[in-house]
XYZ file of C-alpha atoms in Angstrom:
690
model
C 0.000 0.000 0.000
C 1.399 3.385 -1.017
C 0.718 6.763 0.604
C -2.071 7.656 -1.816
C -3.986 4.404 -1.321
C -3.455 4.719 2.424
C -5.055 8.185 2.404
C -7.915 6.928 0.247
C -8.506 4.028 2.615
C -8.585 6.420 5.562
C -11.216 8.533 3.806
C -13.289 5.418 3.136
C -12.941 4.420 6.782
C -14.212 7.816 7.909
C -17.240 7.409 5.648
C -17.987 4.041 7.255
C -17.566 5.634 10.683
C -20.094 8.336 9.829
C -22.556 5.766 8.539
C -22.199 3.762 11.755
C -22.975 6.885 13.780
C -26.125 7.481 11.748
C -27.196 3.865 12.105
C -26.652 3.968 15.856
C -28.724 7.134 16.124
C -31.556 5.468 14.219
C -31.275 2.391 16.403
C -31.404 4.522 19.564
C -34.668 6.100 18.391
C -36.169 2.694 17.661
C -35.103 1.392 21.060
C -36.650 4.413 22.771
C -39.882 3.770 20.883
C -39.767 0.101 21.910
C -39.292 1.015 25.576
C -42.203 3.448 25.394
C -44.455 0.738 23.950
C -43.381 -1.704 26.665
C -44.336 0.789 29.363
C -47.701 1.317 27.673
C -48.319 -2.448 27.554
C -47.439 -2.693 31.237
C -50.412 -0.501 32.094
C -52.755 -3.345 31.095
C -53.851 -5.050 34.325
C -53.257 -8.571 32.971
C -49.922 -7.795 31.339
C -47.149 -10.310 31.999
C -43.444 -9.785 31.526
C -42.968 -13.283 30.084
C -45.461 -12.456 27.297
C -43.993 -9.048 26.498
C -40.341 -10.218 26.521
C -40.347 -12.318 23.315
C -42.445 -9.714 21.511
C -39.865 -7.054 22.415
C -36.830 -9.235 21.795
C -35.682 -8.788 25.398
C -35.331 -10.922 28.497
C -37.864 -10.941 31.317
C -35.432 -9.106 33.595
C -35.127 -6.323 31.014
C -38.910 -5.911 30.879
C -39.124 -5.783 34.678
C -36.379 -3.142 34.756
C -38.519 -0.946 32.491
C -41.810 -1.785 34.201
C -41.152 -2.857 37.831
C -44.850 -3.511 38.425
C -44.553 -6.590 36.189
C -42.073 -8.281 38.522
C -43.315 -11.714 39.667
C -43.965 -12.041 43.390
C -40.976 -14.322 43.856
C -38.686 -11.940 41.990
C -39.961 -8.957 43.973
C -39.199 -10.890 47.152
C -35.714 -11.560 45.830
C -36.339 -15.308 45.824
C -34.809 -17.496 43.149
C -37.225 -18.497 40.432
C -37.669 -22.169 39.674
C -36.094 -23.157 36.404
C -38.767 -23.812 33.813
C -38.430 -26.918 31.670
C -37.607 -26.430 28.029
C -40.857 -26.559 26.033
C -41.274 -29.275 23.398
C -41.666 -26.608 20.732
C -38.168 -25.289 21.362
C -35.255 -26.747 19.474
C -32.298 -26.642 21.871
C -28.909 -26.088 20.340
C -25.596 -26.151 22.128
C -22.917 -23.532 22.277
C -19.346 -24.624 22.848
C -17.254 -21.508 22.967
C -13.528 -21.780 22.255
C -12.991 -19.146 24.894
C -14.066 -20.409 27.545
C -13.929 -24.165 26.880
C -15.860 -26.347 24.568
C -17.776 -28.800 26.737
C -18.425 -32.477 26.240
C -22.182 -32.224 26.479
C -25.062 -30.682 24.593
C -24.822 -27.377 26.385
C -22.044 -24.916 26.834
C -20.371 -22.310 28.987
C -21.314 -18.690 28.520
C -19.277 -17.501 25.508
C -17.255 -14.363 25.668
C -18.812 -11.689 23.464
C -17.096 -10.844 20.211
C -15.788 -7.267 20.567
C -16.744 -6.438 16.991
C -20.322 -7.558 17.412
C -22.991 -4.959 18.080
C -24.241 -5.454 21.606
C -27.758 -5.029 22.930
C -28.308 -1.573 24.403
C -27.928 -0.911 28.117
C -31.164 -0.165 29.905
C -31.529 3.305 31.393
C -29.566 3.492 34.606
C -28.091 0.000 34.199
C -24.583 1.285 33.520
C -24.564 3.151 36.826
C -25.563 0.148 38.924
C -22.579 -1.132 40.923
C -21.878 -4.854 40.849
C -21.430 -6.621 44.164
C -19.128 -9.631 44.374
C -20.226 -12.661 46.408
C -18.636 -13.639 49.717
C -18.155 -16.930 51.512
C -20.902 -17.434 54.129
C -19.580 -16.668 57.587
C -21.043 -19.717 59.321
C -20.438 -23.432 58.883
C -22.237 -23.238 55.537
C -19.193 -21.484 54.102
C -16.791 -23.972 55.656
C -18.650 -26.774 53.862
C -17.656 -25.243 50.533
C -14.036 -26.212 51.127
C -14.212 -29.690 49.695
C -14.223 -31.528 46.404
C -17.156 -32.779 44.362
C -17.744 -36.433 45.183
C -16.785 -38.844 42.420
C -15.479 -36.158 40.054
C -11.788 -35.940 39.143
C -9.532 -35.394 36.152
C -8.043 -38.750 35.207
C -5.747 -39.970 32.475
C -7.763 -41.358 29.534
C -7.591 -45.073 28.831
C -8.502 -44.757 25.160
C -6.873 -43.446 21.996
C -8.476 -40.349 20.514
C -9.666 -40.930 16.953
C -8.594 -38.559 14.189
C -11.268 -37.043 11.951
C -11.110 -36.888 8.158
C -10.655 -33.171 7.413
C -10.834 -30.887 4.378
C -10.012 -27.200 3.916
C -12.373 -25.051 1.853
C -12.137 -21.496 0.558
C -15.769 -20.535 0.007
C -14.752 -17.444 -2.001
C -12.886 -19.350 -4.706
C -14.401 -22.801 -4.192
C -10.954 -24.378 -3.774
C -11.098 -27.545 -1.638
C -7.963 -29.292 -0.361
C -8.343 -32.913 0.736
C -5.100 -34.612 1.708
C -2.857 -34.012 -1.328
C -5.692 -33.394 -3.756
C -7.158 -30.087 -4.903
C -10.732 -29.707 -6.141
C -12.775 -26.776 -7.437
C -16.357 -26.711 -6.195
C -19.469 -24.880 -7.293
C -20.921 -23.656 -3.996
C -23.988 -21.914 -5.462
C -25.102 -19.365 -2.833
C -22.749 -20.787 -0.143
C -25.464 -22.038 2.190
C -24.659 -24.902 4.535
C -26.740 -27.176 2.312
C -24.760 -26.135 -0.780
C -21.442 -26.715 0.976
C -22.457 -30.167 2.249
C -23.814 -31.173 -1.156
C -20.705 -30.039 -3.039
C -18.198 -31.542 -0.601
C -19.880 -34.936 -0.339
C -20.399 -35.101 -4.118
C -16.667 -34.484 -4.589
C -15.581 -36.828 -1.783
C -18.207 -39.581 -1.749
C -16.446 -41.539 0.998
C -17.244 -38.583 3.243
C -15.412 -36.260 5.613
C -16.026 -35.419 9.250
C -14.707 -31.879 9.474
C -14.833 -29.020 6.989
C -12.612 -26.051 7.858
C -13.609 -22.812 6.143
C -10.415 -20.933 5.335
C -11.948 -17.842 3.691
C -15.278 -16.400 2.671
C -17.171 -16.531 5.991
C -20.350 -17.906 4.355
C -22.324 -17.417 7.599
C -22.003 -13.659 7.016
C -23.527 -13.684 3.527
C -26.841 -12.139 4.663
C -25.633 -9.722 7.340
C -27.463 -6.852 5.657
C -30.802 -8.477 6.482
C -30.215 -8.733 10.234
C -29.572 -6.219 13.019
C -26.834 -8.332 14.651
C -24.156 -10.664 13.341
C -25.371 -13.440 15.612
C -28.790 -13.275 13.968
C -27.240 -13.740 10.535
C -25.067 -16.614 11.765
C -28.003 -18.310 13.503
C -30.129 -18.067 10.371
C -27.322 -19.575 8.275
C -26.792 -22.476 10.681
C -30.502 -23.229 11.041
C -31.457 -22.931 7.364
C -32.889 -26.139 5.809
C -30.292 -28.767 4.839
C -32.134 -31.472 2.866
C -30.854 -34.897 3.787
C -29.229 -33.614 6.980
C -30.359 -32.648 10.465
C -28.707 -30.994 13.455
C -26.230 -33.427 14.993
C -27.194 -34.964 18.329
C -23.615 -35.984 19.213
C -21.756 -39.235 19.553
C -18.667 -40.844 21.005
C -16.493 -39.920 23.946
C -16.146 -36.297 22.827
C -19.903 -35.937 22.424
C -20.726 -32.552 20.910
C -24.271 -31.741 19.897
C -26.027 -28.878 18.198
C -24.745 -25.791 16.435
C -22.574 -23.197 18.133
C -23.753 -19.655 17.367
C -20.791 -17.278 17.436
C -20.463 -14.018 15.527
C -17.051 -14.835 14.029
C -16.260 -18.520 14.502
C -19.494 -20.534 14.545
C -19.694 -24.307 14.375
C -22.319 -26.152 12.350
C -22.845 -29.807 13.313
C -24.860 -32.011 10.972
C -25.903 -35.649 10.771
C -27.357 -37.618 7.873
C -31.105 -38.139 8.090
C -30.432 -41.781 7.337
C -27.176 -43.261 8.485
C -24.411 -42.487 10.953
C -22.521 -39.888 8.943
C -21.569 -36.800 11.002
C -19.801 -33.639 9.864
C -18.769 -30.278 11.316
C -18.382 -26.985 9.461
C -15.884 -24.821 11.339
C -13.699 -21.738 10.902
C -9.905 -21.884 11.032
C -10.197 -18.535 12.828
C -10.529 -20.571 16.020
C -6.890 -21.576 15.605
C -5.115 -18.544 14.157
C -5.619 -15.349 12.187
C -4.930 -15.671 8.480
C -3.894 -13.036 5.961
C -4.952 -14.231 2.544
C -3.448 -17.708 3.079
C -4.695 -20.351 0.652
C -6.122 -23.726 1.749
C -2.882 -25.520 0.830
C -0.828 -23.422 3.234
C -3.400 -23.885 5.979
C -3.478 -27.658 5.382
C 0.327 -27.679 5.671
C 0.093 -25.695 8.927
C -2.174 -28.342 10.477
C 0.146 -31.118 9.268
C 3.187 -29.384 10.779
C 1.285 -28.797 14.016
C 0.305 -32.466 14.283
C 3.855 -33.629 13.511
C 5.348 -31.264 16.094
C 2.896 -32.359 18.803
C 3.598 -36.015 18.045
C 7.193 -35.515 19.168
C 5.844 -35.055 22.706
C 2.564 -37.025 22.601
C 2.691 -40.199 20.546
C -1.106 -40.332 20.570
C -1.722 -36.629 19.823
C -4.805 -35.890 17.723
C -5.983 -32.493 16.514
C -9.559 -32.075 17.630
C -12.074 -29.555 16.349
C -10.914 -26.587 18.431
C -7.768 -25.498 20.295
C -9.559 -25.730 23.650
C -10.651 -29.322 23.041
C -7.161 -30.212 21.835
C -5.506 -28.499 24.787
C -7.570 -30.286 27.403
C -7.197 -33.649 25.672
C -3.405 -33.268 25.542
C -3.322 -32.174 29.189
C -5.209 -35.268 30.351
C -2.474 -37.332 28.690
C 0.122 -35.730 30.987
C -1.667 -36.702 34.207
C 0.891 -38.792 36.115
C 0.487 -42.563 36.008
C 2.090 -42.977 39.400
C 2.586 -40.829 42.455
C 0.350 -38.509 44.469
C -2.149 -37.610 41.737
C -2.143 -40.812 39.700
C -5.797 -41.246 40.718
C -6.560 -37.855 39.217
C -7.024 -34.240 40.254
C -10.307 -33.821 42.185
C -12.766 -31.108 41.141
C -13.708 -28.363 43.615
C -17.168 -28.096 45.118
C -19.717 -26.393 42.889
C -19.930 -23.526 45.409
C -16.223 -22.709 45.139
C -16.304 -23.062 41.360
C -19.205 -20.619 41.269
C -17.340 -18.199 43.529
C -14.247 -18.313 41.309
C -16.375 -17.809 38.219
C -17.862 -14.643 39.725
C -14.707 -13.192 41.291
C -11.736 -14.166 39.086
C -11.447 -12.028 35.942
C -9.404 -12.820 32.864
C -7.050 -10.487 30.998
C -6.781 -6.819 31.890
C -8.417 -4.610 29.257
C -8.309 -0.931 30.152
C -8.135 2.239 28.088
C -6.752 5.259 29.932
C -8.088 8.504 28.497
C -7.411 12.236 28.968
C -6.830 13.921 31.332
C -4.913 10.938 32.758
C -2.881 10.949 29.523
C -2.213 13.895 27.167
C -4.840 14.612 24.525
C -2.025 14.598 21.982
C 0.321 11.671 22.559
C 3.966 12.201 21.552
C 3.896 8.649 20.112
C 2.139 5.332 20.630
C 4.267 2.266 21.294
C 2.858 -1.267 21.603
C 4.594 -3.997 23.615
C 3.134 -7.492 23.520
C 4.111 -10.228 25.975
C 5.111 -13.193 23.801
C 3.181 -16.425 24.541
C 2.381 -14.769 27.875
C 0.289 -17.372 29.700
C 2.994 -20.004 29.196
C 5.125 -17.952 31.612
C 2.701 -18.569 34.494
C 2.017 -22.321 34.422
C 4.939 -23.486 36.546
C 2.945 -23.350 39.802
C -0.759 -24.032 40.326
C -3.160 -24.769 43.219
C -3.581 -28.413 44.247
C -5.040 -30.324 47.166
C -7.996 -29.558 49.406
C -8.384 -25.781 49.781
C -8.240 -24.156 53.211
C -10.302 -21.219 54.359
C -8.200 -18.390 55.771
C -10.428 -16.016 57.705
C -9.476 -12.451 58.597
C -8.863 -13.583 62.190
C -6.599 -16.455 61.119
C -4.601 -14.255 58.760
C -4.147 -11.531 61.391
C -2.806 -14.081 63.869
C 0.023 -15.102 61.535
C 3.483 -13.587 61.560
C 4.424 -11.219 58.752
C 6.575 -13.935 57.194
C 3.661 -16.385 57.213
C 1.361 -13.766 55.733
C 3.723 -12.970 52.852
C 4.323 -16.658 52.203
C 0.568 -17.189 51.937
C 0.089 -14.215 49.605
C 2.943 -15.416 47.429
C 1.399 -18.885 47.312
C -1.637 -20.213 45.471
C -4.570 -18.311 46.929
C -7.631 -16.259 46.098
C -8.414 -13.468 48.540
C -11.282 -11.178 49.458
C -9.713 -7.845 50.352
C -10.455 -4.241 51.230
C -8.097 -1.949 49.309
C -7.138 1.690 49.807
C -5.200 3.569 47.129
C -2.341 5.600 48.715
C -2.939 9.345 49.032
C 0.213 10.060 47.030
C -0.494 7.606 44.198
C -0.077 9.000 40.656
C 0.195 5.901 38.476
C -2.120 3.201 37.058
C -4.457 1.090 39.176
C -3.042 -2.166 40.494
C -6.016 -4.306 41.541
C -9.269 -5.200 39.765
C -12.550 -3.967 41.208
C -16.050 -4.924 40.056
C -17.448 -2.473 37.517
C -21.044 -2.174 36.305
C -21.905 -4.826 33.766
C -21.630 -8.588 33.517
C -18.158 -9.745 34.591
C -16.763 -6.239 34.011
C -13.717 -4.955 35.899
C -11.924 -1.663 36.298
C -8.747 -0.618 38.104
C -9.227 2.275 40.565
C -6.240 4.621 40.754
C -7.673 7.765 42.377
C -5.742 8.537 45.597
C -7.711 7.663 48.735
C -10.197 5.396 46.948
C -11.342 2.397 49.011
C -13.025 -0.662 47.522
C -13.684 -4.323 48.284
C -12.783 -6.993 45.756
C -11.232 -10.421 45.191
C -7.732 -10.903 43.779
C -5.059 -13.529 43.372
C -1.840 -13.707 45.328
C 0.468 -12.404 42.543
C -1.505 -9.148 42.197
C -1.764 -8.589 45.949
C 1.939 -9.283 46.381
C 2.687 -6.767 43.614
C 0.466 -4.124 45.239
C 2.218 -4.582 48.588
C 5.789 -4.638 47.248
C 5.560 -2.385 44.159
C 8.570 -0.106 43.546
C 6.579 3.118 44.069
C 4.366 3.090 47.186
C 2.862 0.071 49.007
C -0.923 -0.087 48.901
C -3.024 -0.644 52.024
C -4.712 -4.048 51.878
C -6.899 -5.676 54.510
C -7.555 -9.421 54.212
C -11.258 -10.186 54.765
C -11.353 -13.844 53.735
C -9.393 -16.200 51.570
C -8.923 -19.565 49.889
C -5.463 -21.128 50.082
C -4.193 -24.246 48.317
C -0.930 -26.143 48.373
C 1.528 -25.300 45.586
C 1.729 -27.903 42.833
C 2.682 -28.452 39.197
C -0.348 -30.024 37.474
C 0.202 -27.995 34.286
C 3.982 -27.854 34.174
C 4.649 -30.912 31.993
C 1.839 -29.992 29.583
C 3.014 -26.383 29.268
C 6.680 -27.341 28.838
C 5.803 -29.628 25.936
C 3.704 -26.939 24.316
C 6.465 -24.361 24.814
C 8.996 -26.685 23.187
C 6.578 -27.284 20.313
C 6.087 -23.531 19.917
C 9.850 -22.899 19.965
C 10.462 -25.566 17.315
C 7.768 -24.251 14.972
C 8.838 -20.632 15.502
C 12.380 -21.592 14.508
C 11.084 -23.321 11.366
C 9.115 -20.210 10.488
C 12.238 -18.071 10.872
C 14.806 -20.260 9.107
C 12.868 -22.271 6.500
C 14.001 -21.510 2.954
C 10.596 -22.109 1.372
C 8.287 -19.128 1.899
C 5.087 -21.192 1.936
C 6.453 -23.699 4.444
C 7.806 -20.863 6.587
C 4.346 -19.312 6.606
C 2.749 -22.675 7.448
C 5.175 -23.094 10.358
C 4.297 -19.612 11.612
C 0.576 -20.420 11.525
C 1.263 -23.710 13.311
C 3.164 -21.857 16.057
C 0.178 -19.540 16.486
C -2.037 -22.611 16.786
C 0.138 -23.886 19.662
C -0.427 -20.547 21.393
C -4.183 -21.020 20.948
C -4.016 -24.562 22.344
C -2.421 -23.286 25.546
C -4.438 -20.065 25.787
C -7.842 -21.642 25.191
C -6.874 -24.806 27.022
C -6.348 -22.684 30.142
C -9.676 -20.980 29.517
C -11.260 -24.412 29.241
C -10.305 -25.183 32.840
C -12.391 -22.199 33.982
C -15.641 -24.024 33.103
C -18.226 -21.288 32.919
C -21.829 -22.090 33.781
C -23.443 -23.639 30.729
C -25.713 -21.606 28.502
C -28.228 -23.496 26.367
C -29.309 -21.798 23.162
C -32.624 -22.640 21.559
C -35.031 -21.564 18.833
C -38.824 -21.330 18.977
C -41.200 -20.587 16.065
C -42.610 -17.057 16.081
C -46.107 -18.566 16.097
C -45.334 -20.142 19.490
C -43.872 -17.124 21.274
C -45.451 -18.004 24.590
C -43.435 -21.255 24.634
C -40.158 -19.358 25.026
C -38.855 -20.276 28.526
C -39.696 -17.477 30.969
C -36.120 -17.359 32.284
C -34.600 -17.137 28.800
C -32.964 -14.118 27.197
C -33.951 -13.294 23.620
C -30.730 -12.971 21.610
C -32.135 -12.793 18.086
C -35.155 -13.269 15.893
C -36.310 -13.241 12.298
C -39.640 -13.746 10.528
C -39.756 -17.466 11.399
C -37.779 -18.083 14.581
C -36.957 -16.583 17.964
C -33.457 -17.443 19.226
C -32.971 -17.468 22.990
C -30.473 -18.576 25.589
C -30.778 -19.608 29.232
C -28.281 -20.678 31.902
C -28.321 -24.258 33.124
C -25.617 -24.174 35.796
C -22.394 -26.164 35.958
C -21.911 -29.505 34.249
C -20.256 -32.464 35.951
C -17.078 -31.778 34.050
C -14.155 -33.908 35.300
C -11.682 -31.356 33.918
C -13.167 -28.264 35.584
C -10.363 -26.473 37.429
C -11.158 -22.738 37.588
C -8.556 -22.378 40.332
C -5.824 -23.059 37.729
C -7.156 -20.552 35.228
C -7.627 -17.926 37.960
C -4.028 -18.328 39.177
C -2.599 -17.962 35.663
C -4.745 -14.926 34.854
C -3.717 -13.257 38.102
C -0.041 -13.883 37.387
C -0.373 -12.500 33.863
C -2.113 -9.330 35.071
C 0.587 -8.818 37.694
C 3.331 -9.232 35.056
C 1.817 -6.384 33.035
C 2.688 -4.193 36.012
C 6.005 -5.642 37.158
C 8.280 -8.306 35.705
C 11.853 -9.029 36.673
C 14.405 -10.269 34.134
C 16.936 -12.027 36.347
C 19.471 -12.761 33.598
C 19.567 -9.092 32.606
C 19.152 -7.742 36.155
C 16.401 -5.404 34.994
C 12.648 -4.937 35.198
C 9.777 -4.341 32.768
C 6.093 -3.515 32.969
C 3.769 -0.572 33.490
C 5.203 0.356 36.915
C 8.600 0.822 35.272
C 7.295 3.617 33.056
C 6.828 7.284 34.050
C 3.368 8.258 35.356
C 0.987 9.355 32.634
C 2.673 7.346 29.869
C 0.480 4.211 29.962
C -2.326 4.529 27.410
C -3.884 1.065 27.538
C -3.700 -2.540 28.707
C -5.059 -5.200 26.395
C -4.837 -8.771 27.788
C -1.078 -9.264 27.383
C -0.145 -5.994 25.674
C 0.888 -2.538 26.897
C 0.417 0.706 24.961
C 2.776 3.511 25.985
C 3.717 7.017 24.916
C 7.446 6.266 24.796
C 9.678 3.280 23.947
C 11.670 1.302 26.516
C 14.785 -0.792 26.152
C 13.325 -3.923 27.717
C 15.178 -7.194 27.030
C 13.690 -9.576 24.487
C 15.081 -13.115 24.166
C 12.190 -14.806 22.305
C 11.063 -16.413 25.569
C 7.486 -16.694 26.876
C 6.549 -13.538 28.749
C 9.164 -11.276 27.119
C 7.932 -7.860 25.989
C 8.077 -7.708 22.188
C 7.908 -4.352 20.373
C 4.917 -4.847 18.038
C 4.042 -1.337 16.910
C 5.402 2.204 16.893
C 3.404 5.184 15.685
C 5.191 8.537 15.730
C 3.252 11.528 16.977
C 1.560 13.642 17.627
C -1.256 11.082 17.950
C -4.709 11.975 19.202
C -5.310 9.912 22.342
C -7.912 7.176 21.711
C -11.135 7.445 23.698
C -12.762 4.196 22.541
C -11.578 0.665 21.857
C -12.203 0.992 18.116
C -9.894 4.013 17.975
C -7.192 2.125 19.896
C -7.392 -0.835 17.506
C -7.135 1.485 14.499
C -4.012 3.090 15.955
C -2.639 -0.344 16.854
C -2.916 -1.539 13.254
C -1.367 1.674 11.949
C 1.496 1.362 14.454
C 2.220 -2.222 13.448
C 2.206 -1.296 9.767
C 4.517 1.652 10.430
C 6.976 -0.509 12.378
C 7.012 -3.114 9.603
C 7.713 -0.406 7.017
C 10.487 1.020 9.187
C 12.177 -2.375 9.564
C 11.951 -3.111 5.850
C 13.404 0.261 4.893
């Protein structure tokens, strides 16, 4: 891209921005009109929230928030509602999000929202409502939580995972790669039915997995729907003559379609016979940049070969999270303390961790905390970051550490506990002289949202892991005041160490191939394979978190009243209403949210402070001048000036990814940050090639 085309593209982008603003304004008017109509309907003496909700495309709770008089008696009394059975008219479909884990049942954890997807509007006043975090009951009820779930443990599998016949399809060009053969397909209008017909006509012996490498066919009708998820749902649920929605089979039983804005999964089964097939996106594994199906096929082959050096029974499953957990189970020791498996925590503790242990830190710091005109914008990304924090994880039966118990310990015992594997409820006070970024997460309004208070004198109550608390107490600027209110403490162990070491060695090997291979296509394939290893570890860790399952279903518009009363409407068209409802935790033998929480806490702490022993130096946000941190984004830092931090191609090292010279207008929204990020990366690439 030359300077002229770059300027033209910027002008086009501004035009799209302006159109988005107009569309949002129109949508806001329509939503205001909808809310007004809901309030009018609520004035009818026999009005019911569960009848109005599907007609409005909202959940029952949303209707009650607009019209409190419609609250059921049990809800008004703050009593839990009984869970209604799924009506026969509803077709339940399962979601198995790659982040968090894909489950082994016909329901799934709550998926993380796609940042590019348009979200449902906040109700008036909802954004100002503070979110309270749960606590452990003070009486013996809370003590009973500190146990394991009876009869549930992670054990080493006694079977060999079966590989699936796989093809790679570019739905833009129709190019299909099957083993060493290349075919050109006529995909008609690229519906699921057209893809299945064309693939199985070309390969009559059948395949079990179709990876879409380009074209995103599930987005073909986005102009007809208000949200991407609606378009994806319609594509997945369109008629497929000769096929029906898969009901699952085998040890890795997966049933139903997975509705995701970017990386959906369609699962189909022959009407007659036992033939099963998945349609998936390679975007689950890595980002591609115009790569053809041959290169992507080679990347999967290289990945499988590299994993086989460490696992002689390694099989690539449908997603990185499934693959990661399967490989981990094959590192469970066959002898020793945990040869009988790693027991799963009580459902109460798993629920507490789900509600109080956040993932990556995502924070945009805006003026006046940073200058309105930044002198430059520099991006540092922690390479393969989570792999740095797998060497120590919680094991054994957890212990409750009350405020009284903690206070009775010596200072040495207290610091040892905070440096160990624990999760703590704390009351935090920001020092009066503090002038840098926030150090500890606090609950923010919104579902699972977090922010990082930094205003001097601010006091808040939250939960945090040991690494973050230790950093707050020993940071190089000013120690924070922290009061322990309650805590969960485990023994230190290494349940993930062998698994992570093998993945790190695999990543190192593939990264070296990508750097030194003489053939450009094979070098690119090795690079993609190394990114896939990162996804296996990243999403494998997320899989341990085991979110509460969320069942997704569809109900015909003519049967609106059959939508479950506790369901949330997530989409609709002329024929179907799509809804979702929580179903609690599954009896998942590989549910270990304590491991995911410990790794996430360590990674957040390393964004603030990281010591490089070999270089006798430090890196991280706290080793930058106040007012120079612009943003945190999972494992990346955005700063207003460069730093000479050591980089040795090791997990956790800070890699310079982008550098945009200023002056740069400080971003005030995530979209603006991402635009600057891409421009900074392109500028750095141009600078290095010059």
